[in-house]
Coordinates of C-alpha atoms in Angstrom, one line a residue:
M1 CA 122.2 119.3 93.1
P2 CA 121.0 122.4 95.0
N3 CA 117.9 124.1 93.8
T4 CA 119.0 127.6 95.0
L5 CA 121.0 130.3 93.3
N6 CA 123.9 131.9 95.0
S7 CA 123.7 135.7 95.1
E8 CA 126.7 136.3 92.8
L9 CA 125.1 134.2 90.0
R10 CA 121.7 135.8 90.6
D11 CA 123.2 139.3 90.3
A12 CA 125.2 138.5 87.2
T13 CA 122.0 137.2 85.6
Y14 CA 120.1 140.3 86.5
R15 CA 123.0 142.4 84.9
W16 CA 122.9 140.4 81.7
I17 CA 119.1 140.8 81.4
A18 CA 119.4 144.5 81.9
D19 CA 122.2 144.8 79.3
D20 CA 120.4 142.6 76.6
P21 CA 118.9 144.8 73.8
D22 CA 116.6 142.0 72.6
P23 CA 113.3 141.9 74.5
E24 CA 112.6 138.2 73.5
T25 CA 115.8 136.9 75.1
R26 CA 115.5 139.3 78.1
D27 CA 112.1 137.7 78.8
E28 CA 113.4 134.2 78.1
L29 CA 116.2 134.5 80.7
Q30 CA 113.9 136.3 83.1
R31 CA 111.6 133.3 83.1
V32 CA 114.4 130.9 83.7
L33 CA 115.7 133.0 86.5
A34 CA 112.2 133.2 88.1
R35 CA 112.0 129.4 88.1
A36 CA 115.3 129.2 89.7
L37 CA 114.4 131.8 92.4
G38 CA 111.3 129.7 93.0
Q39 CA 113.6 126.7 93.5
E40 CA 112.1 124.7 90.7
P41 CA 114.2 121.6 90.3
G42 CA 116.9 121.9 87.7
A43 CA 116.3 125.7 87.1
A44 CA 119.3 126.9 89.1
D45 CA 121.5 124.5 87.0
E46 CA 120.1 125.9 83.8
V47 CA 120.8 129.5 84.9
A48 CA 124.4 128.4 85.8
D49 CA 124.8 126.8 82.4
R50 CA 123.4 129.8 80.4
M51 CA 125.7 132.1 82.4
A52 CA 128.8 129.9 82.1
G53 CA 129.9 131.7 79.0
P54 CA 130.8 133.7 77.1
L55 CA 131.0 131.4 74.1
E56 CA 134.6 131.2 73.1
F57 CA 135.6 132.8 69.9
G58 CA 138.0 130.5 68.0
T59 CA 139.2 130.1 64.4
A60 CA 135.8 128.6 63.6
G61 CA 134.2 131.7 65.2
L62 CA 131.3 131.0 67.5
R63 CA 128.9 128.0 67.7
G64 CA 126.4 127.2 70.4
P65 CA 122.7 126.7 71.1
V66 CA 120.3 129.5 70.3
R67 CA 119.2 130.7 73.7
A68 CA 119.5 133.7 76.1
G69 CA 122.6 134.3 78.2
P70 CA 126.3 134.7 77.5
N71 CA 126.7 130.9 76.9
G72 CA 124.4 130.9 73.8
M73 CA 123.9 132.3 70.4
N74 CA 121.7 135.4 70.7
V75 CA 121.5 139.1 69.5
A76 CA 123.4 140.3 72.6
V77 CA 126.3 137.8 72.1
V78 CA 126.5 138.6 68.3
T79 CA 126.4 142.3 69.0
R80 CA 129.3 142.2 71.4
T81 CA 131.2 139.8 69.1
T82 CA 130.8 142.1 66.2
A83 CA 131.9 145.0 68.2
G84 CA 135.1 143.1 68.9
V85 CA 135.5 142.2 65.3
A86 CA 135.0 145.8 64.2
Q87 CA 137.7 147.0 66.7
W88 CA 140.1 144.3 65.5
L89 CA 139.6 145.4 61.9
K90 CA 140.4 149.0 62.9
V91 CA 143.5 147.9 64.7
K92 CA 144.6 146.0 61.6
G93 CA 144.3 149.2 59.5
H94 CA 141.0 148.3 57.8
A95 CA 138.7 151.1 59.2
G96 CA 136.0 152.0 56.7
G97 CA 136.6 148.9 54.5
V98 CA 133.9 146.7 53.0
V99 CA 132.5 143.9 55.1
V100 CA 130.1 141.3 53.6
V101 CA 127.5 139.6 55.8
G102 CA 125.6 136.5 54.9
R103 CA 123.4 134.0 56.7
D104 CA 121.8 130.5 56.5
A105 CA 118.2 129.7 57.4
R106 CA 118.7 128.5 61.0
H107 CA 116.8 129.8 64.0
G108 CA 118.0 133.3 64.7
S109 CA 120.1 133.7 61.6
E110 CA 118.1 136.7 60.2
A111 CA 118.3 138.6 63.5
F112 CA 121.9 137.8 64.1
A113 CA 122.9 138.9 60.6
R114 CA 121.0 142.2 61.0
A115 CA 122.7 142.8 64.3
A116 CA 126.2 142.2 62.8
A117 CA 125.5 144.4 59.8
E118 CA 124.2 147.3 62.0
V119 CA 127.1 147.2 64.4
L120 CA 129.6 147.3 61.6
T121 CA 127.7 150.1 59.8
A122 CA 127.6 152.2 63.0
A123 CA 131.4 151.5 63.3
G124 CA 132.0 153.1 59.9
F125 CA 132.4 150.1 57.7
A126 CA 130.8 149.8 54.2
V127 CA 128.6 146.8 54.8
K128 CA 127.2 144.7 52.1
V129 CA 124.6 142.0 53.0
L130 CA 123.5 139.1 50.9
P131 CA 119.8 139.2 49.9
Q132 CA 118.5 136.0 51.4
P133 CA 119.7 132.8 53.2
L134 CA 122.5 131.5 50.9
P135 CA 125.3 128.9 50.9
T136 CA 128.4 129.7 52.9
P137 CA 130.6 129.4 49.7
L138 CA 128.8 132.5 48.3
L139 CA 129.9 134.5 51.3
A140 CA 133.4 133.3 51.0
Y141 CA 133.3 134.2 47.3
S142 CA 131.9 137.6 48.1
V143 CA 134.9 138.6 50.2
K144 CA 137.3 138.6 47.2
H145 CA 134.6 139.6 44.7
Y146 CA 133.7 142.8 46.5
G147 CA 137.3 143.5 47.7
A148 CA 136.2 143.2 51.3
V149 CA 138.4 143.3 54.4
A150 CA 136.2 140.7 56.1
G151 CA 133.2 138.5 55.7
I152 CA 130.8 137.2 58.3
Q153 CA 128.5 134.2 57.7
I154 CA 125.8 133.4 60.3
T155 CA 125.7 129.6 60.2
A156 CA 126.2 126.4 62.3
S157 CA 126.9 124.3 59.2
H158 CA 125.8 120.8 60.0
N159 CA 125.4 121.2 63.8
P160 CA 122.1 120.0 65.4
P161 CA 119.0 122.1 64.9
A162 CA 119.2 123.9 68.2
D163 CA 122.6 125.5 67.3
N164 CA 123.7 128.5 65.3
G165 CA 127.1 130.1 64.8
Y166 CA 129.2 133.0 63.5
K167 CA 132.0 132.4 61.0
L168 CA 134.6 135.0 60.2
Y169 CA 136.7 135.4 57.0
D170 CA 139.6 137.8 56.7
G171 CA 140.5 139.8 53.6
T172 CA 142.2 136.9 51.9
G173 CA 138.8 135.2 51.6
G174 CA 139.8 132.4 53.9
Q175 CA 138.7 131.7 57.5
I176 CA 140.8 133.4 60.2
V177 CA 143.8 131.6 61.7
P178 CA 145.8 132.2 64.9
P179 CA 146.7 134.6 66.4
S180 CA 143.7 136.5 65.0
D181 CA 141.2 134.4 67.0
G182 CA 142.9 135.3 70.3
E183 CA 143.2 139.0 69.4
I184 CA 139.5 139.1 68.6
E185 CA 138.5 137.2 71.7
R186 CA 140.3 139.8 73.9
L187 CA 138.6 142.6 72.1
I188 CA 135.2 141.0 72.6
Q189 CA 135.9 140.7 76.3
A190 CA 136.7 144.4 76.3
A191 CA 133.6 145.4 74.4
P192 CA 130.8 147.2 76.3
A193 CA 127.6 145.6 77.2
A194 CA 125.4 144.8 74.2
I195 CA 122.9 147.5 75.0
G196 CA 125.7 150.1 74.9
V197 CA 127.0 149.0 71.4
E198 CA 125.9 151.4 68.7
R199 CA 123.9 150.0 65.8
A200 CA 122.8 151.7 62.6
P201 CA 120.9 150.6 59.5
G202 CA 122.1 151.3 56.0
A203 CA 123.8 148.2 54.7
E204 CA 123.8 147.7 50.9
V205 CA 122.0 144.6 49.6
V206 CA 124.2 142.8 47.0
D207 CA 123.8 139.6 45.0
P208 CA 126.9 137.8 44.0
R209 CA 125.1 134.8 42.5
P210 CA 125.4 135.8 38.8
A211 CA 129.2 136.1 38.9
Y212 CA 129.6 133.1 41.1
L213 CA 127.4 130.9 39.0
A214 CA 129.2 131.9 35.8
A215 CA 132.6 130.9 37.4
V216 CA 131.2 127.6 38.7
A217 CA 129.6 126.7 35.3
A218 CA 133.1 126.8 33.7
L219 CA 134.6 124.2 36.0
P220 CA 133.9 120.9 34.2
P221 CA 136.7 120.5 31.7
G222 CA 135.0 118.3 29.2
P223 CA 131.9 118.7 26.9
E224 CA 129.9 115.7 28.3
R225 CA 126.7 116.6 30.0
E226 CA 124.4 113.6 29.7
L227 CA 123.9 112.7 33.4
R228 CA 120.9 112.1 35.7
I229 CA 121.5 113.5 39.2
A230 CA 119.6 112.9 42.4
A231 CA 120.3 115.6 45.0
T232 CA 119.4 116.7 48.5
A233 CA 120.0 119.9 50.4
L234 CA 119.1 118.3 53.8
H235 CA 116.7 121.1 54.6
G236 CA 119.4 123.7 54.2
V237 CA 120.0 126.6 51.8
G238 CA 121.7 124.8 49.0
A239 CA 119.0 123.5 46.7
E240 CA 118.2 126.6 44.7
T241 CA 121.8 127.5 44.1
L242 CA 122.8 124.0 43.3
E243 CA 120.0 123.6 40.7
Q244 CA 121.0 126.9 39.1
A245 CA 124.7 126.0 39.1
L246 CA 124.1 122.6 37.5
A247 CA 121.7 124.1 34.9
Q248 CA 124.1 126.8 33.9
A249 CA 126.8 124.2 33.5
G250 CA 124.5 122.2 31.3
F251 CA 123.2 119.5 33.7
T252 CA 119.4 119.8 33.6
D253 CA 118.3 116.2 34.5
V254 CA 118.3 116.9 38.2
H255 CA 115.9 115.4 40.8
F256 CA 115.7 116.8 44.3
V257 CA 114.4 115.0 47.4
A258 CA 111.2 117.0 47.7
E259 CA 110.9 116.6 51.5
Q260 CA 114.4 118.1 52.0
S261 CA 114.7 120.8 49.3
Q262 CA 113.3 123.8 51.2
P263 CA 115.1 125.4 54.1
D264 CA 113.7 124.2 57.4
A265 CA 115.5 125.1 60.6
D266 CA 114.0 122.1 62.4
F267 CA 115.5 119.5 60.0
P268 CA 112.4 117.3 60.4
T269 CA 113.5 114.3 58.3
V270 CA 117.0 113.8 59.8
S271 CA 118.1 113.2 63.3
F272 CA 121.4 115.0 62.6
P273 CA 121.8 117.2 59.4
N274 CA 125.1 115.9 58.3
P275 CA 125.6 113.7 55.2
E276 CA 128.2 111.7 57.1
E277 CA 125.6 110.6 59.7
P278 CA 123.9 107.2 59.4
G279 CA 120.5 107.6 57.9
A280 CA 120.9 111.2 56.8
T281 CA 121.0 110.2 53.1
D282 CA 118.5 107.4 53.1
L283 CA 115.9 109.5 51.2
L284 CA 118.5 110.6 48.7
L285 CA 119.6 107.0 47.9
A286 CA 116.0 105.9 47.6
L287 CA 115.4 108.7 45.1
A288 CA 118.5 107.8 43.2
S289 CA 117.3 104.3 42.8
E290 CA 113.8 105.4 41.9
V291 CA 114.8 107.7 39.1
D292 CA 117.7 105.5 37.9
A293 CA 120.2 108.3 38.5
D294 CA 123.9 108.2 37.5
L295 CA 125.1 110.2 40.5
A296 CA 123.7 111.2 43.9
V297 CA 124.7 114.5 45.6
A298 CA 124.1 115.5 49.2
L299 CA 124.9 119.0 50.5
D300 CA 125.1 119.8 54.2
P301 CA 122.8 122.6 55.4
D302 CA 125.0 125.5 54.5
A303 CA 126.2 123.8 51.3
D304 CA 129.9 124.0 51.9
R305 CA 130.2 120.2 52.2
C306 CA 129.3 117.7 49.5
A307 CA 128.9 114.0 49.6
L308 CA 128.6 111.8 46.5
G309 CA 126.6 108.5 46.1
V310 CA 127.1 105.9 43.5
R311 CA 125.4 102.7 42.4
G312 CA 127.4 99.6 43.4
R313 CA 128.1 96.7 41.1
D314 CA 125.3 94.8 43.0
G315 CA 122.9 97.5 42.0
A316 CA 122.6 99.0 45.5
W317 CA 123.3 102.6 46.1
R318 CA 125.9 103.8 48.6
M319 CA 127.5 107.0 49.7
L320 CA 131.2 107.4 49.0
R321 CA 133.5 108.1 51.9
G322 CA 135.0 111.6 52.0
D323 CA 138.4 110.1 51.2
E324 CA 137.0 108.3 48.2
T325 CA 135.4 111.4 46.8
G326 CA 138.6 113.4 47.5
V327 CA 140.9 111.1 45.6
L328 CA 138.4 110.8 42.7
L329 CA 138.1 114.5 42.1
G330 CA 141.7 115.2 42.9
S331 CA 142.8 112.6 40.3
H332 CA 140.5 114.1 37.7
L333 CA 141.8 117.6 38.4
L334 CA 145.4 116.5 38.2
S335 CA 144.7 114.8 34.8
T336 CA 142.9 117.8 33.3
T337 CA 144.6 120.9 34.8
D338 CA 146.6 123.2 32.6
S339 CA 148.4 124.7 35.6
P340 CA 152.2 124.7 35.0
D341 CA 153.1 123.8 38.6
P342 CA 150.0 122.5 40.4
L343 CA 149.7 121.9 44.1
V344 CA 147.1 119.6 45.7
A345 CA 146.6 119.4 49.5
T346 CA 144.8 117.5 52.1
T347 CA 145.0 117.2 55.9
I348 CA 147.0 115.0 58.2
V349 CA 143.8 112.9 59.0
S350 CA 142.8 112.3 55.4
S351 CA 144.0 109.5 53.1
S352 CA 147.6 109.7 52.0
L353 CA 146.6 108.4 48.6
L354 CA 146.3 112.0 47.2
G355 CA 150.1 112.3 47.8
E356 CA 150.7 109.2 45.6
L357 CA 148.5 110.6 42.9
A358 CA 150.4 113.9 43.0
K359 CA 153.7 112.1 42.8
A360 CA 152.6 110.1 39.8
A361 CA 151.4 113.3 38.0
G362 CA 154.5 115.3 38.8
A363 CA 152.6 117.7 41.0
R364 CA 153.3 119.2 44.4
Y365 CA 151.6 117.8 47.4
A366 CA 151.0 119.3 50.9
E367 CA 149.5 118.1 54.2
T368 CA 148.1 120.6 56.7
L369 CA 146.4 120.5 60.0
T370 CA 142.7 119.9 59.9
G371 CA 140.5 122.7 58.7
F372 CA 140.2 124.6 55.4
K373 CA 141.7 127.6 57.1
W374 CA 145.0 125.7 56.8
L375 CA 144.3 124.0 53.5
V376 CA 143.7 127.2 51.5
R377 CA 147.1 128.4 52.8
A378 CA 148.9 125.3 51.7
G379 CA 151.0 127.2 49.1
E380 CA 151.0 128.9 45.8
G381 CA 149.5 127.2 42.8
L382 CA 146.9 125.4 44.8
I383 CA 144.4 123.8 42.4
F384 CA 142.6 121.3 44.7
A385 CA 142.2 120.7 48.4
Y386 CA 140.0 118.3 50.4
E387 CA 139.5 116.9 53.9
E388 CA 137.9 113.6 54.7
A389 CA 134.9 115.2 56.4
L390 CA 133.4 115.9 53.0
G391 CA 135.1 119.3 52.5
L392 CA 136.2 119.8 48.9
C393 CA 137.6 122.8 47.1
V394 CA 137.9 122.4 43.3
N395 CA 137.9 126.2 42.8
P396 CA 140.5 127.9 45.1
G397 CA 141.0 130.6 42.5
F398 CA 137.7 132.2 43.4
V399 CA 136.5 130.5 46.7
R400 CA 139.2 130.0 49.4
D401 CA 137.2 127.6 51.4
K402 CA 135.3 124.3 50.9
D403 CA 132.5 124.7 48.3
G404 CA 129.9 122.0 48.0
I405 CA 128.1 123.7 45.1
A406 CA 131.3 123.9 43.0
A407 CA 132.4 120.4 44.0
S408 CA 129.0 119.0 42.9
V409 CA 129.2 120.7 39.5
F410 CA 132.8 119.4 39.0
A411 CA 131.8 115.9 40.1
A412 CA 128.9 116.0 37.6
G413 CA 131.3 116.7 34.8
F414 CA 133.6 113.9 36.0
A415 CA 130.7 111.4 36.2
A416 CA 129.4 112.5 32.8
A417 CA 132.8 112.0 31.2
L418 CA 133.0 108.5 32.8
K419 CA 129.5 107.6 31.6
A420 CA 130.3 108.6 28.1
A421 CA 133.3 106.3 28.2
G422 CA 131.2 103.4 29.7
R423 CA 132.9 103.6 33.1
T424 CA 131.9 104.6 36.7
P425 CA 133.6 106.2 39.6
L426 CA 134.1 102.7 41.1
D427 CA 136.1 101.7 38.1
V428 CA 138.4 104.6 38.8
L429 CA 138.8 103.7 42.4
D430 CA 139.8 100.2 41.3
D431 CA 142.4 101.6 39.0
L432 CA 143.9 103.9 41.7
A433 CA 144.0 101.0 44.2
T434 CA 145.7 98.7 41.7
R435 CA 148.4 101.3 40.9
H436 CA 148.9 102.7 44.4
G437 CA 147.7 100.1 46.8
V438 CA 144.4 99.8 48.7
H439 CA 144.1 102.8 51.0
L440 CA 141.2 102.1 53.5
T441 CA 140.2 104.8 56.0
D442 CA 137.8 104.9 58.9
Q443 CA 136.9 107.1 61.9
V444 CA 136.2 106.4 65.5
S445 CA 134.4 109.2 67.3
L446 CA 133.8 109.4 71.1
R447 CA 131.1 111.9 71.9
V448 CA 131.5 113.3 75.4
T449 CA 129.3 115.4 77.7
D450 CA 132.2 116.7 79.7
L451 CA 134.9 118.2 77.6
A452 CA 137.5 117.5 80.3
V453 CA 137.2 113.8 79.4
R454 CA 138.9 114.5 76.0
G455 CA 141.9 116.1 77.7
E456 CA 142.2 113.2 80.2
L457 CA 142.2 110.6 77.4
M458 CA 144.8 112.6 75.4
A459 CA 147.0 112.9 78.5
G460 CA 146.7 109.2 79.2
L461 CA 147.7 108.3 75.6
R462 CA 150.7 110.6 75.8
A463 CA 151.8 109.1 79.1
Q464 CA 151.2 105.5 78.0
P465 CA 150.9 105.1 74.3
P466 CA 150.1 101.7 72.8
A467 CA 153.0 99.6 71.5
T468 CA 150.9 97.8 68.9
L469 CA 147.7 98.4 66.9
G470 CA 146.1 95.6 65.0
G471 CA 149.1 93.4 65.8
A472 CA 151.6 95.8 64.2
A473 CA 154.2 97.7 66.1
V474 CA 153.6 101.5 66.2
T475 CA 155.5 104.6 67.3
L476 CA 154.0 107.8 68.7
E477 CA 154.5 111.3 67.3
D478 CA 153.1 114.1 69.4
L479 CA 152.3 117.3 67.5
L480 CA 152.3 119.5 70.6
P481 CA 152.8 122.4 71.0
G482 CA 151.7 123.2 67.4
A483 CA 148.6 121.1 67.6
D484 CA 146.8 118.9 70.2
V485 CA 147.3 115.8 67.9
L486 CA 148.8 112.4 68.4
R487 CA 149.9 110.4 65.4
L488 CA 150.6 106.6 65.6
R489 CA 152.4 105.0 62.7
G490 CA 153.3 101.4 61.9
E491 CA 154.0 99.3 58.8
G492 CA 151.1 100.0 56.5
L493 CA 149.0 101.9 59.1
R494 CA 148.5 105.3 60.5
V495 CA 146.2 106.6 63.3
V496 CA 145.6 110.2 64.1
I497 CA 143.8 111.2 67.3
R498 CA 142.6 114.7 68.2
P499 CA 139.8 116.6 69.9
S500 CA 137.2 117.9 67.5
G501 CA 137.3 121.7 67.0
T502 CA 133.6 122.0 66.4
E503 CA 131.9 119.2 68.3
P504 CA 132.2 117.6 71.8
K505 CA 134.1 114.6 70.4
L506 CA 137.4 112.9 70.5
K507 CA 138.2 111.6 67.0
A508 CA 140.6 108.9 65.8
Y509 CA 141.3 108.7 62.1
L510 CA 142.4 105.3 60.8
Q511 CA 144.3 104.3 57.7
V512 CA 145.7 101.0 56.4
V513 CA 147.6 100.6 53.2
T514 CA 147.9 97.2 51.4
P515 CA 149.8 96.7 48.2
V516 CA 148.0 95.0 45.3
D517 CA 149.9 92.0 43.9
G518 CA 147.7 91.1 41.0
D519 CA 144.5 90.3 43.0
L520 CA 142.7 93.5 44.0
E521 CA 139.9 91.8 45.9
A522 CA 142.3 89.8 47.9
A523 CA 144.2 92.9 48.8
R524 CA 141.0 94.6 49.8
A525 CA 140.1 91.7 52.1
I526 CA 143.5 91.9 53.8
A527 CA 143.2 95.6 54.2
S528 CA 139.6 95.3 55.6
D529 CA 140.7 92.8 58.2
S530 CA 143.7 95.0 59.2
L531 CA 141.4 98.0 59.5
S532 CA 138.9 96.1 61.7
A533 CA 141.7 94.9 64.0
V534 CA 143.0 98.5 64.3
R535 CA 139.5 99.8 65.0
R536 CA 139.0 97.2 67.8
D537 CA 142.2 98.4 69.5
I538 CA 141.2 102.0 69.1
D539 CA 137.7 101.4 70.5
T540 CA 139.4 99.8 73.5
L541 CA 141.8 102.7 74.0
L542 CA 139.1 105.3 73.9
S543 CA 136.5 103.4 76.0

């Protein structure tokens, strides 16, 4: 690769530096540019990468590495983004309305939240800011609680430590959906340089926690509270709020992984701060065994996702898959709700077992595209929604998004009721499988360095889809133009393939269903063999 900058890129970099209101990132990019001008190996490529932006604003907002330049998360990018959001709100007739701003504890979050709040204040909005780094569900709650026209949370959820992000909620309390993202993207592009965007202090500090915690504490339907819980916040912002929520609901025997209970933007004990990742919950499961817990709970760093761990019949602890947790909590909600016409929902990539449970309970069921922005819009009467990636909403009445805090409290009530009856979550999973068939799910993820690879693989599958998977004939359903998703179906199996919306991955979601004819373990063995065969074929297709 050449070690020299072309004049166009050099001049664009100088302009960005001149227009950046943050002296730290001005200096940072100036140093990178100086190395490139000195023809230091690799420096010109780094300048090109940093200037390759801007970060694209989608329905998940922004996510990217914290660094100087338009292709990163920094004060200049957040300033211009918020100017676009402010203009969009005005166009939609919300000038002067309330906007709530929250943040997690990642690198840059405090400065980014301040920039967003000051841009909105200068633009004439009544800005309310949360008092400290808090879970994303509290921001989602605050939008409806304060009658806001929008909410902004500075967070990168469970992304790697180097990243941060910007998540936007509209006045419904849910994340934005198309065409809002495209409208905002165009207004960001039309915004002035960051140094020319007006900013003003004066946002009001508000604390929604007392009202939120009171609502969460009322979620468990039964009186049982005898339960020992092991928990981790994975160095995120959830520990304090989770402990308060559990205590207010009556669960006081709670033990946190000490090494992971305080916010730490470097996430020192995990290679990837996501409860789904191998090794991320090792310390939690060790603690659960040490304290003889009844339930293990892992939050992701911004506490909107929740993973549960249970003790197996062999005495060893394991984390439940997202689909297992989803059907367990969905089943419990369906059996305890007093809603006259309840609706439960999941996504096209999650287990279809929830649909069987809804049918048996006489409830309505919906499947949506992936993402809680769609799930919370599944229909009237929604009482529960989940997605297999550990997203759970047991409280759509007051949080229109996934909520790991509320899900943890509701799960504690469920586990306590089972313990009082001498049963475990695994017993319930056995019951559900016996009645509705063994539903096994798995995921194959291909991480790419070049995003074009994902498009090439999807195009190849569209042009030449497989005729069989795992020895069973399959047919292809293409969800374009509505969604870049391929669905393969056969007798007792389903595979959904799509590019990830938040990570550089192509994902395949696998499901096999095997009826139980008296022998549950035999059916599980058959299902496991079928799933393995399908997975081998998918691995080959995506290699």
